[in-house]
mmCIF file of C-alpha atoms in Angstrom:
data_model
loop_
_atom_site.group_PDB
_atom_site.id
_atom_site.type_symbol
_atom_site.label_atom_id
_atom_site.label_comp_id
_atom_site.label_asym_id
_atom_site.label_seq_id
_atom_site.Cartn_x
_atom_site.Cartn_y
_atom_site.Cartn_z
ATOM 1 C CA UNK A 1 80.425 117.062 126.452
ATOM 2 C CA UNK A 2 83.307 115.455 128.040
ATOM 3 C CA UNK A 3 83.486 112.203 126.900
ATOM 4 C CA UNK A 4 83.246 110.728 123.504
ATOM 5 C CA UNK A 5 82.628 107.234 122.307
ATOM 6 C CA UNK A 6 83.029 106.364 118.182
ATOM 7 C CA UNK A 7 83.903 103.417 115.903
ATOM 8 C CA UNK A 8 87.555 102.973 115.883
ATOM 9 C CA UNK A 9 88.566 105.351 112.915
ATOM 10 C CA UNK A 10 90.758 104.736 109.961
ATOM 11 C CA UNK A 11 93.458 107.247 108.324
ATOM 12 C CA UNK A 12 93.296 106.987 104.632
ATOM 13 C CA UNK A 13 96.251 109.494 104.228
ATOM 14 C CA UNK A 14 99.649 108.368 106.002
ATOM 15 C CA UNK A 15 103.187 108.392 105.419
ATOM 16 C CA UNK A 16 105.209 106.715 108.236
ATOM 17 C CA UNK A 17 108.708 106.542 106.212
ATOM 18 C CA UNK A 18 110.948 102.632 106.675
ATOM 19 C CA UNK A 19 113.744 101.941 108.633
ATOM 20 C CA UNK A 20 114.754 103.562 112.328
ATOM 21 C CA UNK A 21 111.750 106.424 111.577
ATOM 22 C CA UNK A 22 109.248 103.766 110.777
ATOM 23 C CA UNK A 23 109.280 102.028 114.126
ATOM 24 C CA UNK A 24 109.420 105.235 116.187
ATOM 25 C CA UNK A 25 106.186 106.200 114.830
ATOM 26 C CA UNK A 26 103.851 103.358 113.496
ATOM 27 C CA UNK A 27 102.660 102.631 117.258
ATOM 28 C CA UNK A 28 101.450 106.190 117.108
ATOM 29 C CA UNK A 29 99.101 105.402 114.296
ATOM 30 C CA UNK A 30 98.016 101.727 115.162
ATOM 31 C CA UNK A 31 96.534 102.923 119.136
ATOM 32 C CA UNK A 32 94.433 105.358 117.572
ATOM 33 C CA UNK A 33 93.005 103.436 114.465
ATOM 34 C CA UNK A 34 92.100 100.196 112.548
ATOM 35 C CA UNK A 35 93.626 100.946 109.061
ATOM 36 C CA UNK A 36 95.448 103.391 107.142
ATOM 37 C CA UNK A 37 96.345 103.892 103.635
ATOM 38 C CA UNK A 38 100.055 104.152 103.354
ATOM 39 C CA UNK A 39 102.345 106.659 101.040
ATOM 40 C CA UNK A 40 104.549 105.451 98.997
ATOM 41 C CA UNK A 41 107.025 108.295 98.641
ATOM 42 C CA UNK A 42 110.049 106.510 99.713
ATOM 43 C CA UNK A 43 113.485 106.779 98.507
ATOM 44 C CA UNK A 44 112.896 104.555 96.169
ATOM 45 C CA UNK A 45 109.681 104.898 95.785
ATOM 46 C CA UNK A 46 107.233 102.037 95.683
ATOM 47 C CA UNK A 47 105.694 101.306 92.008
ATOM 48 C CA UNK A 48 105.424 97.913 91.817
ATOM 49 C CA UNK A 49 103.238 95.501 93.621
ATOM 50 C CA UNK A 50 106.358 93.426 94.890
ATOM 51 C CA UNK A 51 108.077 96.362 96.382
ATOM 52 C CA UNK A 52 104.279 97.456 98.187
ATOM 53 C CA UNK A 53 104.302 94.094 99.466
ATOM 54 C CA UNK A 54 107.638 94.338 101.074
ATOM 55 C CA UNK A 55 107.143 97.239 102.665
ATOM 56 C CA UNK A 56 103.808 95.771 103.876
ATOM 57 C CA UNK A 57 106.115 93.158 106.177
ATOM 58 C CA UNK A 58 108.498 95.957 107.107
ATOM 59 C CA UNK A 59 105.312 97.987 108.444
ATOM 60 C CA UNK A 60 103.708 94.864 110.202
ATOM 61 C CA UNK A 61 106.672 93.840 112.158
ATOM 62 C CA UNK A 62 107.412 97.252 113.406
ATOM 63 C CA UNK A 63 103.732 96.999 114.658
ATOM 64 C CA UNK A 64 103.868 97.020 118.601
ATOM 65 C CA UNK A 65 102.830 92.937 119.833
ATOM 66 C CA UNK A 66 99.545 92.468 119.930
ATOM 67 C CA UNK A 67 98.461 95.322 117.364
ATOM 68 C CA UNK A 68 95.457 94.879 115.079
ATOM 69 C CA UNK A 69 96.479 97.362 112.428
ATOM 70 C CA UNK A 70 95.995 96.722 109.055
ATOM 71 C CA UNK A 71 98.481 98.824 106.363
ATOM 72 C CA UNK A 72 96.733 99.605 103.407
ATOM 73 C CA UNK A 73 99.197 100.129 100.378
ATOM 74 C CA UNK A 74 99.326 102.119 97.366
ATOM 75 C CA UNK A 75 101.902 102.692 94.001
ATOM 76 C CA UNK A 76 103.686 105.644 93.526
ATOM 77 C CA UNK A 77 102.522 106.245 90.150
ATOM 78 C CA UNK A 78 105.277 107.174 87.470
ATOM 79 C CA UNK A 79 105.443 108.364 83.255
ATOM 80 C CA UNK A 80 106.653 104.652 83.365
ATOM 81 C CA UNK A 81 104.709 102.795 85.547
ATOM 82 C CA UNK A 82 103.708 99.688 83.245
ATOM 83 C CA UNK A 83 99.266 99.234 82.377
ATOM 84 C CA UNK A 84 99.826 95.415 83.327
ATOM 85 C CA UNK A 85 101.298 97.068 87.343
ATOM 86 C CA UNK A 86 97.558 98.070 87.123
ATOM 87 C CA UNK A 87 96.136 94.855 86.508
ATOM 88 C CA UNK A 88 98.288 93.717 89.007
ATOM 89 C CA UNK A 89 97.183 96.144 91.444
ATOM 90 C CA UNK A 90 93.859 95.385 91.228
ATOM 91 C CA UNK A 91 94.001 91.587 91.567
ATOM 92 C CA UNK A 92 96.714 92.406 94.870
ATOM 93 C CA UNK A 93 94.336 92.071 98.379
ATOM 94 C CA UNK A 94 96.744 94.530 99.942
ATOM 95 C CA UNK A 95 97.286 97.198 97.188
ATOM 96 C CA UNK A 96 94.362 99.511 97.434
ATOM 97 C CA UNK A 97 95.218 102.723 94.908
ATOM 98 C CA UNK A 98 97.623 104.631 92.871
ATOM 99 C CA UNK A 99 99.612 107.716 94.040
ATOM 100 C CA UNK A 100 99.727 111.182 91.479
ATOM 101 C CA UNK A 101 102.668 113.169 92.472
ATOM 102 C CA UNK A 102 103.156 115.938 90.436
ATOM 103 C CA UNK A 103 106.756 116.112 89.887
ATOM 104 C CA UNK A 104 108.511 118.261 92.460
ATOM 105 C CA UNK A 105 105.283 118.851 94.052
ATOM 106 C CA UNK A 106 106.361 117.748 97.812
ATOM 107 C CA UNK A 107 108.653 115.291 99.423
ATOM 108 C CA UNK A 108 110.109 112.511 97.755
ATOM 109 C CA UNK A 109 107.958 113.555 94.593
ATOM 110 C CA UNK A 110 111.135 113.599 92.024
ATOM 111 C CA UNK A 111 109.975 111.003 90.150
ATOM 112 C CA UNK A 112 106.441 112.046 89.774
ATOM 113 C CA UNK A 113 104.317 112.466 86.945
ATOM 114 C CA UNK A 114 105.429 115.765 85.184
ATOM 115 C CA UNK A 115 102.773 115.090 82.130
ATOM 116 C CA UNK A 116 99.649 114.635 83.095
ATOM 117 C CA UNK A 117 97.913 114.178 79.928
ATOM 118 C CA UNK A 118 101.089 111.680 79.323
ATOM 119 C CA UNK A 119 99.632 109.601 81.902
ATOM 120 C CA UNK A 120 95.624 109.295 79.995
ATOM 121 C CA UNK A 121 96.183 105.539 79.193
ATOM 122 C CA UNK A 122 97.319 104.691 82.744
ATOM 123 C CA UNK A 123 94.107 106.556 84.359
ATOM 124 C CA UNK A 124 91.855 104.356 81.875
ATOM 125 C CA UNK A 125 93.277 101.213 82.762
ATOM 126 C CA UNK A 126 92.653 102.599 86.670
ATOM 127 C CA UNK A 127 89.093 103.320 85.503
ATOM 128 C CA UNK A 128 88.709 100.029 83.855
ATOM 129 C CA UNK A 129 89.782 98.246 86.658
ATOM 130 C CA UNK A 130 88.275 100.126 89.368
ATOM 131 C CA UNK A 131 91.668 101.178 90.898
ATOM 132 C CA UNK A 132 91.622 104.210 92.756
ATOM 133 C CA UNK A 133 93.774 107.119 91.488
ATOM 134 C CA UNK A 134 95.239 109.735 94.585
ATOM 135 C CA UNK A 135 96.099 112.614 93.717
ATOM 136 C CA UNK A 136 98.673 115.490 95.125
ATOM 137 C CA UNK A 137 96.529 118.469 93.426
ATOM 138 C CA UNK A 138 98.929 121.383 92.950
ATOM 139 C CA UNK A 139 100.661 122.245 89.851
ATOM 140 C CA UNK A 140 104.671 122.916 90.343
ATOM 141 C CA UNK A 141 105.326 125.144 87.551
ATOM 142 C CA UNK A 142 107.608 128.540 89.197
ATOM 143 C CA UNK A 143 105.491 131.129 88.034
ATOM 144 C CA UNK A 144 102.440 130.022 90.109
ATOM 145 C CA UNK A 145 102.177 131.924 93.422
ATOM 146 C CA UNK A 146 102.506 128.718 95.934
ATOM 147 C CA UNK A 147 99.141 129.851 97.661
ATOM 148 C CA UNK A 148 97.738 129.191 94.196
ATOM 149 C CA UNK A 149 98.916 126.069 92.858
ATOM 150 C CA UNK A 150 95.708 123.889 94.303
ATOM 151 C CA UNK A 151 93.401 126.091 92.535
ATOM 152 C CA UNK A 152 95.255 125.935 89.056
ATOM 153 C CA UNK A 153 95.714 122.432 89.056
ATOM 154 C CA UNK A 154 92.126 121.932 89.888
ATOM 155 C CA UNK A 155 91.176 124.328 86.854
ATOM 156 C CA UNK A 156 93.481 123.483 84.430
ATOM 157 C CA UNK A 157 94.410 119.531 85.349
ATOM 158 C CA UNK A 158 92.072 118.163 87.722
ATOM 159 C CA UNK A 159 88.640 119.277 85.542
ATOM 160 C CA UNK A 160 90.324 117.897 82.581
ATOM 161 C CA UNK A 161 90.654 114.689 83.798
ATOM 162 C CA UNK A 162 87.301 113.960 85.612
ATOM 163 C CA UNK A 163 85.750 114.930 82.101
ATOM 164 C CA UNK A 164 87.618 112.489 79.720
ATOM 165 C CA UNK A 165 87.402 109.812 82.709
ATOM 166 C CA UNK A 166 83.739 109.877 84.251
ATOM 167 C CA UNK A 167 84.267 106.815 86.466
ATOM 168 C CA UNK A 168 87.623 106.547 87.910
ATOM 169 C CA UNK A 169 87.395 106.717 91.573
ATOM 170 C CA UNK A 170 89.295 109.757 92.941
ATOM 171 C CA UNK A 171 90.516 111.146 96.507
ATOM 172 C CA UNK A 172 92.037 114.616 95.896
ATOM 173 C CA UNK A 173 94.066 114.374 99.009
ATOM 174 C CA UNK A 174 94.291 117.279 101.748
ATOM 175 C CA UNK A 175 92.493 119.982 100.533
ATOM 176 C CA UNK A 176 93.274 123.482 101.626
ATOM 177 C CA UNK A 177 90.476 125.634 99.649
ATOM 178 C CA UNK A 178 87.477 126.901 99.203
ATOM 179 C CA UNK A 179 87.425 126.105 95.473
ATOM 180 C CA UNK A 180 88.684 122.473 95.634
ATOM 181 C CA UNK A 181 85.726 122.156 98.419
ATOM 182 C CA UNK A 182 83.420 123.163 95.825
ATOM 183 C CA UNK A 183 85.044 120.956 93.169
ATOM 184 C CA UNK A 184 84.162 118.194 95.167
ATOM 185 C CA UNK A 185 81.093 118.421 96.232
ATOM 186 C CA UNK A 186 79.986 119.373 92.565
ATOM 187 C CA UNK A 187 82.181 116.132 91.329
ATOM 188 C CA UNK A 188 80.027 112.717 90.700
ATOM 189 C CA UNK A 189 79.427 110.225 93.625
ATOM 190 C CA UNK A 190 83.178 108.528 92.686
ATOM 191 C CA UNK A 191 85.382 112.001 93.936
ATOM 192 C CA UNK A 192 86.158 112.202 96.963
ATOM 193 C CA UNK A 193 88.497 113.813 99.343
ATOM 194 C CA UNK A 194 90.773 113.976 102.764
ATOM 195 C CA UNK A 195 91.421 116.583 104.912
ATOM 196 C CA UNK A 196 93.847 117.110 107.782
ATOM 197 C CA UNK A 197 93.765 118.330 111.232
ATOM 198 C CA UNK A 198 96.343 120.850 110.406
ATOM 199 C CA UNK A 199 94.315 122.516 107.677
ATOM 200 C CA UNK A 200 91.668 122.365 109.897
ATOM 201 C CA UNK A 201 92.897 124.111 112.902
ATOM 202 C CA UNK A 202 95.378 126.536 111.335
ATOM 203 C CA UNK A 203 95.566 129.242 108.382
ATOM 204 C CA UNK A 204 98.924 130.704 107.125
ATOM 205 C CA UNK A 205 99.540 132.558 110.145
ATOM 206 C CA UNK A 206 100.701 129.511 112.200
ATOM 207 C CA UNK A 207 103.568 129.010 109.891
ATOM 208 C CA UNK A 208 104.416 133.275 109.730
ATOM 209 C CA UNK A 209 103.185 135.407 112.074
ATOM 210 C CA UNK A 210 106.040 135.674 115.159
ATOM 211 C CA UNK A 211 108.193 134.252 112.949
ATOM 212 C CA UNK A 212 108.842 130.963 110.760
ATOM 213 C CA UNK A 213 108.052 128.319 112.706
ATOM 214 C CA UNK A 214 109.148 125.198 110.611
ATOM 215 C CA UNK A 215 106.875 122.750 112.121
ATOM 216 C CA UNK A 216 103.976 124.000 110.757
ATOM 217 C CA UNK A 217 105.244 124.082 107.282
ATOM 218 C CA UNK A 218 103.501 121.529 105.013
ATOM 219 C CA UNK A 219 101.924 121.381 101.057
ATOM 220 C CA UNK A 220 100.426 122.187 100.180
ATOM 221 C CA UNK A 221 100.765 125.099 102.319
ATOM 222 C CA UNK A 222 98.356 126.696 105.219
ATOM 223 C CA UNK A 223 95.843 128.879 103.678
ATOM 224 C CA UNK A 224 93.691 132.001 104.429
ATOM 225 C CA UNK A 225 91.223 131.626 107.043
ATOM 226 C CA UNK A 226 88.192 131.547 104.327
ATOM 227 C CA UNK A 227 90.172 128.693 103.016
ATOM 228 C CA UNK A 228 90.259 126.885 106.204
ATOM 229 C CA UNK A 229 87.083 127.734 107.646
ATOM 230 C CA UNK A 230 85.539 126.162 103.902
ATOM 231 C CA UNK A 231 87.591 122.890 105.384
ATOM 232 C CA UNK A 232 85.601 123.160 108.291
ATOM 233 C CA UNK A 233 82.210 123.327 107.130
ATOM 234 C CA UNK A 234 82.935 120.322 104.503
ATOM 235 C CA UNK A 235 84.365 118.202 107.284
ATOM 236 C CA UNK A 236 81.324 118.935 109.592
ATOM 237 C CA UNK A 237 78.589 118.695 106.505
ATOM 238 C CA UNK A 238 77.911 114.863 106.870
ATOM 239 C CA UNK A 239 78.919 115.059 103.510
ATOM 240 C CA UNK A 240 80.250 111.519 102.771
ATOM 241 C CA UNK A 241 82.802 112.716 99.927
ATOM 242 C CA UNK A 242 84.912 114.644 102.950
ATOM 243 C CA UNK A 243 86.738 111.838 105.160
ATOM 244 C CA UNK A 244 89.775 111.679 107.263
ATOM 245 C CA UNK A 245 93.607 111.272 106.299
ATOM 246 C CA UNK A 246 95.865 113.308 108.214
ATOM 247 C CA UNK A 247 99.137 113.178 105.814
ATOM 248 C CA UNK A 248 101.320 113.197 109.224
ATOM 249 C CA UNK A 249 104.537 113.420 107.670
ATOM 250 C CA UNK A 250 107.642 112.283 109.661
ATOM 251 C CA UNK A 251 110.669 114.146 109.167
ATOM 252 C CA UNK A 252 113.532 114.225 111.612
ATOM 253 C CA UNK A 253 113.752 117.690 113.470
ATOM 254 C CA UNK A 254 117.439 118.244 112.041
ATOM 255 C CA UNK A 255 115.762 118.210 108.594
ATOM 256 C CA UNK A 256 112.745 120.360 109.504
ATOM 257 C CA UNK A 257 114.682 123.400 111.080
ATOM 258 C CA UNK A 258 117.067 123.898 108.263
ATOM 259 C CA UNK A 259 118.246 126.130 106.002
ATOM 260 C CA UNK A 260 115.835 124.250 103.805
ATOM 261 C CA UNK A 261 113.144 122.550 105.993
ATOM 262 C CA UNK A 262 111.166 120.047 104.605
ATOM 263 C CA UNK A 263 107.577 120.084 104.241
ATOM 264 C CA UNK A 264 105.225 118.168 106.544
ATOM 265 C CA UNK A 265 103.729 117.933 109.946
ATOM 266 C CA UNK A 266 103.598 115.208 112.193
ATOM 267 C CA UNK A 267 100.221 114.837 113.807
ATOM 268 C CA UNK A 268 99.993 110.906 114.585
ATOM 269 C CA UNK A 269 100.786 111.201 117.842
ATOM 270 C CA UNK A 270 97.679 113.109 118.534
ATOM 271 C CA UNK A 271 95.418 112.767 115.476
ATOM 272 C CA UNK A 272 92.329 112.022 116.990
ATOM 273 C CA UNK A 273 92.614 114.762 119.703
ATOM 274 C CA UNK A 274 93.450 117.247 117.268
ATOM 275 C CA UNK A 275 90.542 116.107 114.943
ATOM 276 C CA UNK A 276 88.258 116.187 117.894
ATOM 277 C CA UNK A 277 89.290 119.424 118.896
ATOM 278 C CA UNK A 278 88.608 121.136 115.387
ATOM 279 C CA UNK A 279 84.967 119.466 115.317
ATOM 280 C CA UNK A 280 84.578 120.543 118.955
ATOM 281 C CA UNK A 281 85.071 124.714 118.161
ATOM 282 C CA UNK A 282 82.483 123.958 115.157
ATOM 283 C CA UNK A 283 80.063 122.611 117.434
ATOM 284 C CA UNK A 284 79.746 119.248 115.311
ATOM 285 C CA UNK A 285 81.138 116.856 117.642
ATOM 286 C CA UNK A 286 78.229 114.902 116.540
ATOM 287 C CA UNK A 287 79.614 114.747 112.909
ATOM 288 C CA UNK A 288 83.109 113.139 113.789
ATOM 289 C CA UNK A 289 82.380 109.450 114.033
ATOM 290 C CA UNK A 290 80.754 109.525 110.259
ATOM 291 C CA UNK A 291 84.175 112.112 109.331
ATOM 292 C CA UNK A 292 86.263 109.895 110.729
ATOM 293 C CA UNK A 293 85.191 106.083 110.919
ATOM 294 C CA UNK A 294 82.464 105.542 107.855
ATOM 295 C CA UNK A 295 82.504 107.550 104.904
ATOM 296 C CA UNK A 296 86.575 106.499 104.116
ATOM 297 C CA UNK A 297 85.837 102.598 104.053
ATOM 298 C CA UNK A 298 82.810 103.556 102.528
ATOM 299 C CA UNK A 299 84.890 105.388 99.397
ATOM 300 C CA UNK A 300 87.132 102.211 99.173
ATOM 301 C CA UNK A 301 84.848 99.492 99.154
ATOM 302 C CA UNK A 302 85.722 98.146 103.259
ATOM 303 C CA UNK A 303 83.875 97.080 105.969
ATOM 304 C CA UNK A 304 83.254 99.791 108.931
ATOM 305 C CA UNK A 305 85.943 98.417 111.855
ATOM 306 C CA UNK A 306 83.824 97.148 114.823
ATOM 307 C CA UNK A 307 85.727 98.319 117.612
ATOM 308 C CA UNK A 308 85.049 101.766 119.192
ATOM 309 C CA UNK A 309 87.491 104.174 120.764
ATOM 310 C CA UNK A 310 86.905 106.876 123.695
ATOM 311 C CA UNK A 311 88.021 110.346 123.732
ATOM 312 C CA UNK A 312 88.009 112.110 127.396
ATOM 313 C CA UNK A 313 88.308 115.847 128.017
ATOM 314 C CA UNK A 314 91.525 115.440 129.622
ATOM 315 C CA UNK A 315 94.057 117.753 129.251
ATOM 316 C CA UNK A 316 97.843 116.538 128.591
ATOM 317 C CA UNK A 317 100.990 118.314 127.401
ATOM 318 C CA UNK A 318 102.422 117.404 123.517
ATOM 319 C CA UNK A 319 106.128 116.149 124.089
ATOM 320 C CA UNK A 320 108.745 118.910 122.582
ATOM 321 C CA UNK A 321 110.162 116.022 121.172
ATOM 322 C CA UNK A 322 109.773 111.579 120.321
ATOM 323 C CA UNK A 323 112.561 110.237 120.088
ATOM 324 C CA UNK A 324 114.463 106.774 119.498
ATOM 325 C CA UNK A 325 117.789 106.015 119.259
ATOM 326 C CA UNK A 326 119.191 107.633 116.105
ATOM 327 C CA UNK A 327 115.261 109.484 115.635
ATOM 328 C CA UNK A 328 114.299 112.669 117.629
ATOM 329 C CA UNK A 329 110.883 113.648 115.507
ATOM 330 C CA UNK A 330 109.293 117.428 116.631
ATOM 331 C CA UNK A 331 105.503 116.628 116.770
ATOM 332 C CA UNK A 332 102.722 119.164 116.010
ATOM 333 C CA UNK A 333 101.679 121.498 118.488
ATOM 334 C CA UNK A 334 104.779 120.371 120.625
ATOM 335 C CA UNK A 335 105.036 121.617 124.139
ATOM 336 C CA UNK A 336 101.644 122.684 124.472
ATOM 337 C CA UNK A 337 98.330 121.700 125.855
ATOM 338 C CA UNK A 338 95.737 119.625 123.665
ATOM 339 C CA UNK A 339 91.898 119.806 125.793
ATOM 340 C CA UNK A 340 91.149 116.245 124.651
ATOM 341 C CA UNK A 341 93.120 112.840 125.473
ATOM 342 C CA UNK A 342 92.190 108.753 123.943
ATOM 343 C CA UNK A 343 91.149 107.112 126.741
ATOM 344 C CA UNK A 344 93.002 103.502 127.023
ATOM 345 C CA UNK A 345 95.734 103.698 124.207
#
């Protein structure tokens, strides 16, 4: 096949950062879909309703003219975070779920929820409001092996808390295992889940083998090939719990080769091509459009976008770089070739 033809997709995992960073790369994201649900892991971070609807303007007039795209927001969920910010939240049009950081789990997750069980009258109010809860699955305690933390947290935290609350509605966000795949698809009909294209495409190799290479480095982490090619099959299973969010992560490339370089990839610049190619080398090209158009807005309750988009077997070269006055942003796979190219965007 060299041509492809699908309903215009949405993201429902996406951080694109404020300021200078946000308009370098929110045209990325709004030629390639309809919606996206936005992060709110900024410094602050967004917990209240008023802030998300702030940074909803700031995100719209970024927008290039004439763009379509819709930000969907969420609330960086905290051990303070008020039950009426739920009510709130669920009466808001553009405030669409909650955020779980575990503290210290990833970027910007400081003021995360270090308690879980802390949190129980927060996640009933989500449940009895239909508000869905988003959740960063890896514990953060030091004597976990990082390769392991998804797995605990799904054992010890994540089981936990689908048991006392049966009908919250719950995205475990980019899964990287076998055994969160499984949790899933055993979970009831309201848990659900993303994955990315870089857990897709890649195992822990891409980030080690020749040598660190920084750009690759995200959490939770790259995992063993089993791990990823579990991802695959999920993603490719029709299964409507498995949808797309792609977590591209912005972070200046000063800040990403570093001493300490922080965790994240950036993908928007090529989602769709990189999503493409992973369903592609499974042979389920016929299983993207449901992956990456229907079964997300399904999950949160939206209408299926009516436009379509067209992928072309066309190869280009990734810039090493995007840049924009004070931004210069390394993308994923930079400098090489990707097989498949949007047509018209």
């Amino acid at each position: 096949m060299d041509k492809l033809t699908i309903r215009q997709p949405d993201d429902w995992h996406l951080h694109v950062r404020t300021g200078s960073i946000l308009k370098t790369v929110i045209g990325h994201t709004a030629r390639q879909f309809g919606r996206a649900i936005i992060m709110p892991n900024l410094k602050p971070p967004v917990t209240t309703v008023a802030q998300a609807l702030l940074y909803r303007q700031e995100i719209l007039a970024a927008l290039p003219p004439g763009s379509a795209f819709q930000p969907l927001m969420t609330l960086y969920l905290t051990a303070s975070t008020p039950v009426e910010e739920i009510k709130k939240a669920a009466e808001a049009e553009h405030v669409h779920a909650f955020k779980l950081y575990p503290a210290g789990a990833t970027t910007n997750s400081d003021a995360g929820v270090a308690d879980i069980e802390a949190a129980y009258p927060l996640f009933a109010a989500m449940e009895k409001h239909g508000v869905p809860l988003l959740i960063h699955g890896e514990v953060t305690d030091a004597e976990y092996d990082i390769f392991d933390r998804e797995k605990i947290f799904i054992d010890n935290k994540l089981s936990k808390l689908t048991q006392q609350f049966p009908a919250l509605r719950i995205v475990v966000e980019h899964l990287t295992t076998h055994e969160a795949v499984q949790f899933v698809e055993a979970a009831a009909e309201n848990v659900a889940a993303t994955i990315t294209p870089q857990h897709l495409l890649y195992n822990r190799n891409a980030i080690l083998a020749g040598g660190i290479r920084p750009h690759y480095y995200c959490l939770p982490i790259l995992k063993r090939e089993h791990h990823r090619q579990a991802l695959v099959k999920a993603a490719t299973s029709g299964n409507p719990k498995f949808f797309l969010g792609t977590d591209s992560a912005p972070h200046l490339t000063s800040l990403k080769e570093n001493s300490c370089g922080c965790a994240g990839c950036y993908s928007a610049h090529a989602a769709l091509e990189l999503y493409t190619e992973a369903f592609e080398q499974a042979g389920a090209l016929d299983k993207l459009e449901g992956f990456a158009s229907f079964y997300g807005a399904d999950f949160y309750g939206l209408p299926r976008n009516s436009a379509s988009v067209t992928l072309e077997k066309q190869p280009w070269t990734v810039p090493d770089v995007y840049t924009d006055t004070d931004v210069t942003i390394t993308p994923l796979r930079a400098g090489e070739q990707l097989l498949w190219r949007l047509v018209g965007a």
